[in-house]
mmCIF file of C-alpha atoms and ligand atoms in Angstrom:
data_model
loop_
_atom_site.group_PDB
_atom_site.id
_atom_site.type_symbol
_atom_site.label_atom_id
_atom_site.label_comp_id
_atom_site.label_asym_id
_atom_site.label_seq_id
_atom_site.Cartn_x
_atom_site.Cartn_y
_atom_site.Cartn_z
ATOM 1 C CA MET R 236 -42.268 -22.931 55.637
ATOM 2 C CA GLU R 237 -44.638 -25.915 55.113
ATOM 3 C CA ILE R 238 -45.830 -28.331 52.675
ATOM 4 C CA ILE R 239 -48.711 -30.551 52.766
ATOM 5 C CA LEU R 240 -48.338 -34.032 51.348
ATOM 6 C CA ASP R 241 -51.621 -35.746 50.161
ATOM 7 C CA SER R 242 -51.301 -39.472 51.123
ATOM 8 C CA PRO R 243 -47.796 -40.399 51.091
ATOM 9 C CA LEU R 244 -46.833 -43.744 49.854
ATOM 10 C CA ASP R 245 -43.892 -46.065 50.942
ATOM 11 C CA MET R 246 -43.862 -48.424 48.176
ATOM 12 C CA HIS R 247 -41.034 -50.625 49.352
ATOM 13 C CA LEU R 248 -41.120 -51.607 52.732
ATOM 14 C CA HIS R 249 -39.848 -54.000 55.422
ATOM 15 C CA LEU R 250 -41.951 -54.304 58.390
ATOM 16 C CA ARG R 251 -40.776 -58.103 59.609
ATOM 17 C CA ASP R 252 -42.548 -59.921 62.518
ATOM 18 C CA GLY R 253 -43.472 -60.393 66.104
ATOM 19 C CA ASP R 254 -41.598 -57.940 68.576
ATOM 20 C CA MET R 255 -39.958 -56.045 65.508
ATOM 21 C CA LEU R 256 -43.382 -55.718 63.669
ATOM 22 C CA GLN R 257 -44.826 -54.104 67.088
ATOM 23 C CA ARG R 258 -41.959 -51.761 66.955
ATOM 24 C CA VAL R 259 -41.676 -50.336 63.329
ATOM 25 C CA ALA R 260 -45.003 -51.004 61.908
ATOM 26 C CA PRO R 261 -46.458 -47.825 63.651
ATOM 27 C CA LEU R 262 -43.633 -45.530 63.051
ATOM 28 C CA SER R 263 -44.725 -45.996 58.809
ATOM 29 C CA ALA R 264 -48.284 -45.764 59.612
ATOM 30 C CA GLN R 265 -48.027 -42.500 61.519
ATOM 31 C CA THR R 266 -46.912 -40.695 58.536
ATOM 32 C CA PHE R 267 -47.502 -42.995 55.347
ATOM 33 C CA SER R 268 -51.031 -43.541 54.133
ATOM 34 C CA ALA R 269 -50.017 -46.974 52.480
ATOM 35 C CA GLY R 270 -47.079 -49.002 52.067
ATOM 36 C CA LEU R 271 -45.801 -51.824 49.846
ATOM 37 C CA VAL R 272 -44.886 -54.727 52.351
ATOM 38 C CA MET R 273 -41.778 -56.878 51.376
ATOM 39 C CA PRO R 274 -42.661 -60.846 52.202
ATOM 40 C CA ASN R 275 -39.132 -61.662 53.019
ATOM 41 C CA LEU R 276 -39.792 -63.107 56.303
ATOM 42 C CA VAL R 277 -38.774 -66.395 57.793
ATOM 43 C CA PRO R 278 -40.231 -68.486 56.143
ATOM 44 C CA PRO R 279 -41.086 -66.312 53.076
ATOM 45 C CA VAL R 280 -44.662 -65.495 52.448
ATOM 46 C CA THR R 281 -45.545 -68.136 49.841
ATOM 47 C CA SER R 282 -49.417 -68.854 50.224
ATOM 48 C CA LYS R 283 -52.798 -66.831 50.577
ATOM 49 C CA GLU R 284 -53.182 -67.594 54.101
ATOM 50 C CA MET R 285 -49.276 -66.293 54.863
ATOM 51 C CA VAL R 286 -50.481 -63.319 53.222
ATOM 52 C CA LEU R 287 -53.867 -62.714 54.764
ATOM 53 C CA SER R 288 -52.421 -63.560 58.660
ATOM 54 C CA TYR R 289 -49.393 -61.284 58.032
ATOM 55 C CA LYS R 290 -51.729 -58.536 56.729
ATOM 56 C CA GLU R 291 -54.248 -59.003 59.910
ATOM 57 C CA ARG R 292 -50.592 -58.899 62.487
ATOM 58 C CA ILE R 293 -50.003 -55.730 60.681
ATOM 59 C CA GLN R 294 -53.154 -54.353 60.571
ATOM 60 C CA GLU R 295 -53.194 -55.249 64.585
ATOM 61 C CA ALA R 296 -50.034 -53.811 64.893
ATOM 62 C CA THR R 297 -51.494 -50.510 63.114
ATOM 63 C CA LYS R 298 -54.705 -50.221 64.894
ATOM 64 C CA GLY R 299 -55.619 -46.565 65.418
ATOM 65 C CA GLU R 300 -53.545 -45.089 62.363
ATOM 66 C CA VAL R 301 -55.111 -44.869 58.672
ATOM 67 C CA PHE R 302 -52.594 -47.039 56.962
ATOM 68 C CA GLU R 303 -53.301 -49.728 54.165
ATOM 69 C CA PRO R 304 -50.459 -52.511 53.834
ATOM 70 C CA TYR R 305 -50.376 -53.306 50.203
ATOM 71 C CA MET R 306 -49.462 -56.843 50.576
ATOM 72 C CA THR R 307 -46.921 -59.140 48.237
ATOM 73 C CA LEU R 308 -45.795 -62.378 47.776
ATOM 74 C CA PHE R 309 -42.247 -63.876 47.533
ATOM 75 C CA PHE R 310 -41.929 -64.894 43.768
ATOM 76 C CA ARG R 311 -41.669 -68.868 42.947
ATOM 77 C CA PRO R 312 -41.119 -70.124 39.657
ATOM 78 C CA GLU R 313 -43.714 -73.066 40.492
ATOM 79 C CA TYR R 314 -46.998 -70.906 41.157
ATOM 80 C CA ASP R 315 -49.619 -71.759 38.472
ATOM 81 C CA TYR R 316 -52.125 -69.528 36.760
ATOM 82 C CA ASP R 317 -55.084 -70.766 39.166
ATOM 83 C CA PHE R 318 -53.261 -70.180 42.428
ATOM 84 C CA LEU R 319 -52.152 -66.598 41.313
ATOM 85 C CA ARG R 320 -56.001 -66.408 40.432
ATOM 86 C CA GLU R 321 -56.958 -66.771 43.927
ATOM 87 C CA VAL R 322 -54.423 -64.755 45.608
ATOM 88 C CA LYS R 323 -54.704 -61.988 43.215
ATOM 89 C CA GLU R 324 -57.531 -59.909 45.314
ATOM 90 C CA ASP R 325 -55.214 -59.945 48.264
ATOM 91 C CA ILE R 326 -51.805 -58.841 46.685
ATOM 92 C CA LEU R 327 -50.748 -55.629 44.891
ATOM 93 C CA ALA R 328 -47.325 -57.022 43.816
ATOM 94 C CA ILE R 329 -45.400 -60.430 43.696
ATOM 95 C CA LYS R 330 -41.749 -59.670 44.711
ATOM 96 C CA LEU R 331 -38.668 -61.469 43.179
ATOM 97 C CA TYR R 332 -35.217 -62.123 44.709
ATOM 98 C CA PRO R 333 -32.185 -63.942 43.534
ATOM 99 C CA ALA R 334 -31.530 -66.329 45.452
ATOM 100 C CA GLY R 335 -29.364 -65.458 48.140
ATOM 101 C CA ILE R 336 -28.598 -61.840 47.507
ATOM 102 C CA THR R 337 -30.094 -60.218 50.561
ATOM 103 C CA THR R 338 -31.992 -60.960 53.936
ATOM 104 C CA ASN R 339 -33.733 -63.678 53.968
ATOM 105 C CA SER R 340 -33.883 -64.476 50.145
ATOM 106 C CA GLU R 341 -32.126 -67.928 50.279
ATOM 107 C CA ASP R 342 -35.708 -69.173 48.590
ATOM 108 C CA GLY R 343 -35.366 -66.726 45.925
ATOM 109 C CA VAL R 344 -34.374 -67.438 42.036
ATOM 110 C CA ASP R 345 -31.405 -69.090 40.923
ATOM 111 C CA ASN R 346 -32.132 -69.522 37.533
ATOM 112 C CA PHE R 347 -33.052 -66.276 35.265
ATOM 113 C CA SER R 348 -33.695 -68.152 31.982
ATOM 114 C CA VAL R 349 -36.938 -66.240 30.782
ATOM 115 C CA GLU R 350 -37.873 -70.009 29.962
ATOM 116 C CA ALA R 351 -37.909 -70.832 33.434
ATOM 117 C CA LEU R 352 -39.710 -67.697 34.483
ATOM 118 C CA ALA R 353 -41.959 -67.619 31.434
ATOM 119 C CA PRO R 354 -44.661 -69.704 33.010
ATOM 120 C CA VAL R 355 -45.639 -67.439 36.190
ATOM 121 C CA LEU R 356 -44.321 -64.199 34.323
ATOM 122 C CA GLU R 357 -46.996 -65.114 31.838
ATOM 123 C CA ALA R 358 -49.980 -65.440 34.266
ATOM 124 C CA MET R 359 -48.692 -62.607 36.041
ATOM 125 C CA SER R 360 -49.278 -60.386 32.792
ATOM 126 C CA GLU R 361 -52.291 -61.922 32.075
ATOM 127 C CA LEU R 362 -54.091 -61.435 35.633
ATOM 128 C CA GLY R 363 -52.141 -57.818 35.829
ATOM 129 C CA ILE R 364 -50.125 -58.653 38.398
ATOM 130 C CA PRO R 365 -46.916 -56.471 38.835
ATOM 131 C CA LEU R 366 -43.838 -57.973 39.121
ATOM 132 C CA CYS R 367 -41.059 -55.985 41.681
ATOM 133 C CA VAL R 368 -37.605 -57.242 41.253
ATOM 134 C CA HIS R 369 -34.699 -57.276 44.047
ATOM 135 C CA GLY R 370 -32.220 -56.713 40.506
ATOM 136 C CA GLU R 371 -28.700 -57.773 41.512
ATOM 137 C CA THR R 372 -26.610 -60.696 40.172
ATOM 138 C CA ASN R 373 -23.976 -62.285 42.418
ATOM 139 C CA GLY R 374 -21.002 -60.611 40.652
ATOM 140 C CA PHE R 375 -18.834 -57.809 42.385
ATOM 141 C CA VAL R 376 -20.854 -55.678 44.310
ATOM 142 C CA MET R 377 -20.497 -52.791 42.886
ATOM 143 C CA ASP R 378 -21.437 -54.015 39.793
ATOM 144 C CA ARG R 379 -24.179 -56.163 40.827
ATOM 145 C CA GLU R 380 -27.324 -53.959 39.247
ATOM 146 C CA ALA R 381 -25.593 -53.070 36.042
ATOM 147 C CA GLU R 382 -24.996 -56.758 35.390
ATOM 148 C CA PHE R 383 -28.612 -57.428 36.033
ATOM 149 C CA ILE R 384 -29.904 -54.835 33.532
ATOM 150 C CA PRO R 385 -29.924 -57.419 30.614
ATOM 151 C CA ILE R 386 -32.422 -59.791 32.689
ATOM 152 C CA TYR R 387 -34.551 -56.746 33.399
ATOM 153 C CA GLU R 388 -34.430 -56.178 29.292
ATOM 154 C CA ARG R 389 -35.255 -59.805 28.573
ATOM 155 C CA ILE R 390 -38.183 -59.687 30.703
ATOM 156 C CA ALA R 391 -39.806 -56.658 29.427
ATOM 157 C CA LYS R 392 -39.051 -57.412 25.994
ATOM 158 C CA ARG R 393 -40.823 -60.754 26.077
ATOM 159 C CA PHE R 394 -43.782 -59.399 28.724
ATOM 160 C CA PRO R 395 -44.358 -56.095 27.186
ATOM 161 C CA ASP R 396 -47.765 -56.034 29.146
ATOM 162 C CA LEU R 397 -46.355 -57.013 32.525
ATOM 163 C CA THR R 398 -45.702 -54.002 34.776
ATOM 164 C CA ILE R 399 -42.050 -54.425 35.942
ATOM 165 C CA VAL R 400 -40.652 -52.475 39.190
ATOM 166 C CA MET R 401 -36.742 -52.131 39.449
ATOM 167 C CA GLU R 402 -36.745 -52.136 43.278
ATOM 168 C CA HIS R 403 -34.453 -49.697 44.845
ATOM 169 C CA ILE R 404 -32.351 -48.411 41.928
ATOM 170 C CA THR R 405 -28.720 -47.088 42.551
ATOM 171 C CA THR R 406 -27.268 -46.643 38.992
ATOM 172 C CA LYS R 407 -27.107 -44.637 36.334
ATOM 173 C CA GLU R 408 -27.294 -47.718 34.056
ATOM 174 C CA ALA R 409 -30.583 -48.171 35.958
ATOM 175 C CA VAL R 410 -31.778 -45.091 35.280
ATOM 176 C CA ASP R 411 -30.953 -45.330 31.570
ATOM 177 C CA ALA R 412 -32.673 -48.681 31.084
ATOM 178 C CA LEU R 413 -35.762 -47.295 33.070
ATOM 179 C CA VAL R 414 -36.553 -44.934 30.040
ATOM 180 C CA ARG R 415 -35.924 -46.982 27.399
ATOM 181 C CA TYR R 416 -38.653 -49.741 28.040
ATOM 182 C CA ASP R 417 -42.530 -48.417 28.649
ATOM 183 C CA ASN R 418 -43.022 -51.140 31.089
ATOM 184 C CA LEU R 419 -40.623 -50.595 33.335
ATOM 185 C CA TYR R 420 -40.588 -48.475 36.233
ATOM 186 C CA ALA R 421 -38.675 -48.059 39.610
ATOM 187 C CA THR R 422 -38.658 -47.089 43.102
ATOM 188 C CA ILE R 423 -35.683 -44.957 44.894
ATOM 189 C CA THR R 424 -35.037 -45.092 48.542
ATOM 190 C CA LEU R 425 -33.916 -42.233 50.737
ATOM 191 C CA HIS R 426 -30.788 -43.749 51.513
ATOM 192 C CA HIS R 427 -29.369 -43.715 47.890
ATOM 193 C CA LEU R 428 -30.714 -40.205 47.210
ATOM 194 C CA TYR R 429 -28.446 -39.139 50.015
ATOM 195 C CA ILE R 430 -25.036 -40.990 50.597
ATOM 196 C CA THR R 431 -22.775 -42.984 48.088
ATOM 197 C CA LEU R 432 -20.309 -45.580 49.342
ATOM 198 C CA ASP R 433 -18.057 -42.931 50.898
ATOM 199 C CA ASP R 434 -20.614 -42.618 53.485
ATOM 200 C CA VAL R 435 -20.610 -46.094 54.257
ATOM 201 C CA ALA R 436 -17.085 -47.457 54.032
ATOM 202 C CA GLY R 437 -14.961 -44.019 53.195
ATOM 203 C CA GLY R 438 -13.992 -43.112 56.589
ATOM 204 C CA LEU R 439 -14.969 -45.684 59.897
ATOM 205 C CA LEU R 440 -17.248 -47.897 58.796
ATOM 206 C CA ARG R 441 -20.845 -47.027 59.378
ATOM 207 C CA PRO R 442 -22.821 -50.177 59.612
ATOM 208 C CA HIS R 443 -26.332 -48.724 59.900
ATOM 209 C CA LEU R 444 -25.566 -47.354 56.122
ATOM 210 C CA PHE R 445 -24.724 -50.672 55.062
ATOM 211 C CA CYS R 446 -27.808 -52.022 52.896
ATOM 212 C CA LYS R 447 -28.341 -54.076 49.453
ATOM 213 C CA PRO R 448 -27.829 -52.690 46.672
ATOM 214 C CA ILE R 449 -24.862 -51.077 48.332
ATOM 215 C CA ALA R 450 -24.956 -47.333 47.666
ATOM 216 C CA LYS R 451 -22.686 -46.333 44.764
ATOM 217 C CA ARG R 452 -20.990 -43.784 43.014
ATOM 218 C CA PRO R 453 -21.562 -39.718 43.141
ATOM 219 C CA GLU R 454 -22.406 -40.035 39.260
ATOM 220 C CA ASP R 455 -25.017 -42.765 40.297
ATOM 221 C CA ARG R 456 -26.679 -40.878 42.970
ATOM 222 C CA MET R 457 -26.735 -37.940 40.506
ATOM 223 C CA ALA R 458 -28.333 -39.966 38.194
ATOM 224 C CA LEU R 459 -30.927 -41.070 40.774
ATOM 225 C CA ARG R 460 -31.712 -37.764 42.257
ATOM 226 C CA LYS R 461 -31.828 -36.113 38.907
ATOM 227 C CA VAL R 462 -35.131 -38.499 38.133
ATOM 228 C CA ALA R 463 -36.542 -38.244 42.024
ATOM 229 C CA PHE R 464 -36.117 -34.448 41.796
ATOM 230 C CA MET R 465 -37.970 -33.909 38.499
ATOM 231 C CA ALA R 466 -40.524 -36.988 39.768
ATOM 232 C CA HIS R 467 -39.839 -38.374 36.306
ATOM 233 C CA GLU R 468 -43.400 -40.522 35.990
ATOM 234 C CA LYS R 469 -41.724 -43.562 35.536
ATOM 235 C CA VAL R 470 -40.066 -43.146 39.277
ATOM 236 C CA MET R 471 -41.705 -43.310 42.946
ATOM 237 C CA PHE R 472 -40.697 -43.399 46.239
ATOM 238 C CA GLY R 473 -40.164 -46.919 48.106
ATOM 239 C CA SER R 474 -38.027 -46.491 51.230
ATOM 240 C CA ASP R 475 -36.685 -49.723 51.654
ATOM 241 C CA SER R 476 -36.586 -49.128 55.349
ATOM 242 C CA ALA R 477 -35.205 -52.327 56.826
ATOM 243 C CA PRO R 478 -34.825 -52.786 60.333
ATOM 244 C CA HIS R 479 -32.417 -55.032 61.873
ATOM 245 C CA PRO R 480 -31.547 -55.066 65.653
ATOM 246 C CA ARG R 481 -28.797 -53.215 66.759
ATOM 247 C CA HIS R 482 -26.779 -56.308 67.421
ATOM 248 C CA LYS R 483 -27.015 -57.365 64.157
ATOM 249 C CA LYS R 484 -25.871 -54.001 62.560
ATOM 250 C CA GLU R 485 -22.790 -53.558 64.835
ATOM 251 C CA ALA R 486 -21.322 -57.018 64.245
ATOM 252 C CA PRO R 487 -18.730 -58.712 62.730
ATOM 253 C CA GLY R 488 -21.309 -59.744 60.019
ATOM 254 C CA CYS R 489 -23.125 -56.660 59.387
ATOM 255 C CA ALA R 490 -26.862 -57.403 58.019
ATOM 256 C CA ALA R 491 -27.714 -55.512 55.298
ATOM 257 C CA GLY R 492 -30.679 -52.588 55.715
ATOM 258 C CA VAL R 493 -31.193 -49.005 56.726
ATOM 259 C CA PHE R 494 -33.941 -48.056 58.867
ATOM 260 C CA THR R 495 -35.458 -44.668 57.275
ATOM 261 C CA ALA R 496 -39.147 -45.408 58.614
ATOM 262 C CA PRO R 497 -39.253 -42.710 61.193
ATOM 263 C CA VAL R 498 -37.237 -40.057 59.225
ATOM 264 C CA ALA R 499 -38.349 -40.752 55.418
ATOM 265 C CA LEU R 500 -40.756 -37.569 54.716
ATOM 266 C CA ALA R 501 -38.587 -35.258 56.893
ATOM 267 C CA ALA R 502 -35.593 -35.951 55.192
ATOM 268 C CA LEU R 503 -37.465 -36.186 51.878
ATOM 269 C CA ALA R 504 -38.634 -32.834 52.359
ATOM 270 C CA GLN R 505 -35.273 -31.439 53.215
ATOM 271 C CA ILE R 506 -33.363 -32.774 50.279
ATOM 272 C CA PHE R 507 -36.197 -31.587 47.642
ATOM 273 C CA ASP R 508 -36.136 -28.189 49.670
ATOM 274 C CA GLU R 509 -32.365 -27.824 49.431
ATOM 275 C CA ALA R 510 -33.147 -28.856 45.351
ATOM 276 C CA GLY R 511 -35.567 -26.343 45.311
ATOM 277 C CA VAL R 512 -38.052 -28.987 43.975
ATOM 278 C CA LEU R 513 -40.678 -28.990 46.822
ATOM 279 C CA ASP R 514 -43.243 -29.054 44.503
ATOM 280 C CA ASN R 515 -42.470 -32.302 43.053
ATOM 281 C CA LEU R 516 -42.628 -34.391 46.049
ATOM 282 C CA GLN R 517 -45.864 -34.765 46.378
ATOM 283 C CA LYS R 518 -45.990 -36.924 42.511
ATOM 284 C CA PHE R 519 -42.487 -38.513 43.696
ATOM 285 C CA VAL R 520 -44.005 -39.695 47.005
ATOM 286 C CA SER R 521 -47.883 -40.150 46.264
ATOM 287 C CA ASP R 522 -49.259 -39.905 42.479
ATOM 288 C CA ASN R 523 -46.501 -41.736 40.640
ATOM 289 C CA ALA R 524 -47.341 -44.692 42.916
ATOM 290 C CA ARG R 525 -50.872 -44.258 42.339
ATOM 291 C CA ARG R 526 -50.823 -44.028 38.295
ATOM 292 C CA ILE R 527 -48.478 -46.881 38.505
ATOM 293 C CA TYR R 528 -50.153 -49.460 40.382
ATOM 294 C CA GLY R 529 -53.737 -47.843 39.866
ATOM 295 C CA VAL R 530 -53.979 -47.733 43.628
ATOM 296 C CA THR R 531 -56.361 -45.032 45.384
ATOM 297 C CA PRO R 532 -54.812 -45.155 49.061
ATOM 298 C CA PRO R 533 -56.662 -44.089 52.207
ATOM 299 C CA LYS R 534 -56.759 -40.454 52.794
ATOM 300 C CA LYS R 535 -54.120 -38.519 55.076
ATOM 301 C CA GLU R 536 -53.040 -35.165 55.012
ATOM 302 C CA VAL R 537 -49.443 -34.974 56.180
ATOM 303 C CA THR R 538 -47.993 -31.523 56.908
ATOM 304 C CA LEU R 539 -44.042 -30.955 57.080
ATOM 305 C CA LEU R 540 -42.700 -27.991 58.652
ATOM 306 C CA LYS R 541 -38.834 -26.377 57.898
ATOM 307 C CA GLU R 542 -38.160 -26.973 61.626
ATOM 308 C CA PRO R 543 -35.497 -28.779 63.302
ATOM 309 C CA PHE R 544 -35.815 -32.350 64.088
ATOM 310 C CA GLU R 545 -33.968 -34.093 66.478
ATOM 311 C CA VAL R 546 -33.761 -37.799 65.362
ATOM 312 C CA PRO R 547 -33.871 -40.080 68.406
ATOM 313 C CA PRO R 548 -30.688 -42.125 68.520
ATOM 314 C CA SER R 549 -32.750 -44.901 68.477
ATOM 315 C CA TYR R 550 -36.221 -46.746 68.414
ATOM 316 C CA GLY R 551 -35.649 -49.410 71.076
ATOM 317 C CA ASP R 552 -33.006 -51.503 69.724
ATOM 318 C CA VAL R 553 -33.048 -50.002 66.096
ATOM 319 C CA VAL R 554 -31.003 -47.456 65.033
ATOM 320 C CA PRO R 555 -32.433 -45.032 62.520
ATOM 321 C CA MET R 556 -30.873 -43.211 59.486
ATOM 322 C CA PHE R 557 -29.765 -39.621 61.298
ATOM 323 C CA GLY R 558 -30.012 -41.285 64.382
ATOM 324 C CA GLY R 559 -28.582 -38.250 66.930
ATOM 325 C CA GLU R 560 -28.407 -35.662 64.194
ATOM 326 C CA THR R 561 -30.951 -32.838 63.749
ATOM 327 C CA LEU R 562 -32.914 -32.839 60.331
ATOM 328 C CA ARG R 563 -34.189 -29.198 58.965
ATOM 329 C CA TRP R 564 -37.730 -30.450 58.507
ATOM 330 C CA ARG R 565 -39.947 -32.029 60.718
ATOM 331 C CA VAL R 566 -43.514 -33.769 60.511
ATOM 332 C CA GLY R 567 -45.869 -31.227 61.843
ATOM 333 C CA SER R 568 -49.511 -32.359 61.697
ATOM 334 C CA VAL R 569 -51.233 -35.547 60.301
ATOM 335 C CA LEU R 570 -54.815 -35.402 59.637
HETATM 336 O O1 DOR K 717 -30.713 -53.910 52.637
HETATM 337 C C1 DOR K 717 -31.954 -54.365 52.369
HETATM 338 N N1 DOR K 717 -32.127 -54.962 53.248
HETATM 339 N N2 DOR K 717 -32.016 -54.803 51.405
HETATM 340 C C2 DOR K 717 -32.613 -55.904 50.729
HETATM 341 O O2 DOR K 717 -32.876 -56.041 49.621
HETATM 342 C C3 DOR K 717 -33.138 -56.367 51.948
HETATM 343 C C4 DOR K 717 -33.297 -55.755 53.064
HETATM 344 C C5 DOR K 717 -33.630 -56.379 54.554
HETATM 345 O O3 DOR K 717 -34.748 -57.298 54.379
HETATM 346 O O4 DOR K 717 -32.918 -56.451 55.456
HETATM 347 ZN ZN1 ZN K 718 -36.302 -54.252 50.425
#
């Protein structure tokens, strides 16, 4: 049994920089045709020059592969219209992080009053630049995403022409909100389709499954699976593959992030196959994103085969999801 995917897209991806970039970027570029690259470097990507030089480093690290890095800018409330007009041609979206909510987000937003954000959002709306959001408050960890929904709603109502992507949704509340507003869309990760909090902390602690937003309840996972498996027109795949070196994960203060880039397509095929919805994978992993973002990715044909894939225990010092386990699907050819 096999499935052929046309230009799979990963619309939420951390490629990092330096040695880590060299290690992980080729793994995404081998099977994905393009990916939306997150800007939470140290320091964050906040200027045209930083966008362009980061893009060059990614292209250098993925030389020889057909792979288009779609670049993002780290949201700052002080960006003005002229700056955004200038940088628009180099980016696909702007990513908003609440300050301190996750890895390298210290320079994020701490005032979410619509008035404080209005000038930038107004300009983005006018220029047609989508807003991607890490939607969590700093409340109790299980409630953070649900508590953020009113902020999404305020922005969605006030800026009806702004495309807003609720990144890596993890709750049924987010799924409900998504369908209430025409201009809300969402990415869903691989790991949130597979795991709940039980897999992270229900038995022995599994640091390599620790991420933000934290995996939630079975009923939340069910809500995500429902919209992903039907390839609901407002959802798309964004792995949020977030590599950290082993010593940062297997540590008293474990960094948040699940590294899924090298297993993403095989594991997606497996779970869509098990649900009997393999035919919807093309939409979830490519067509919906093309429509939502209005992009035409480079051509890449990826054949997935229903054959065992022994996932390496690590890629250098980075441990992937399913490391050391055997998946039931694998990538066959890439043309
Ligand atoms: O788990 C996460 N890791 N969530 C994020 O939002 C950021 C990411 C990272 O950059 O490591
Ligand atoms: Zn992320």
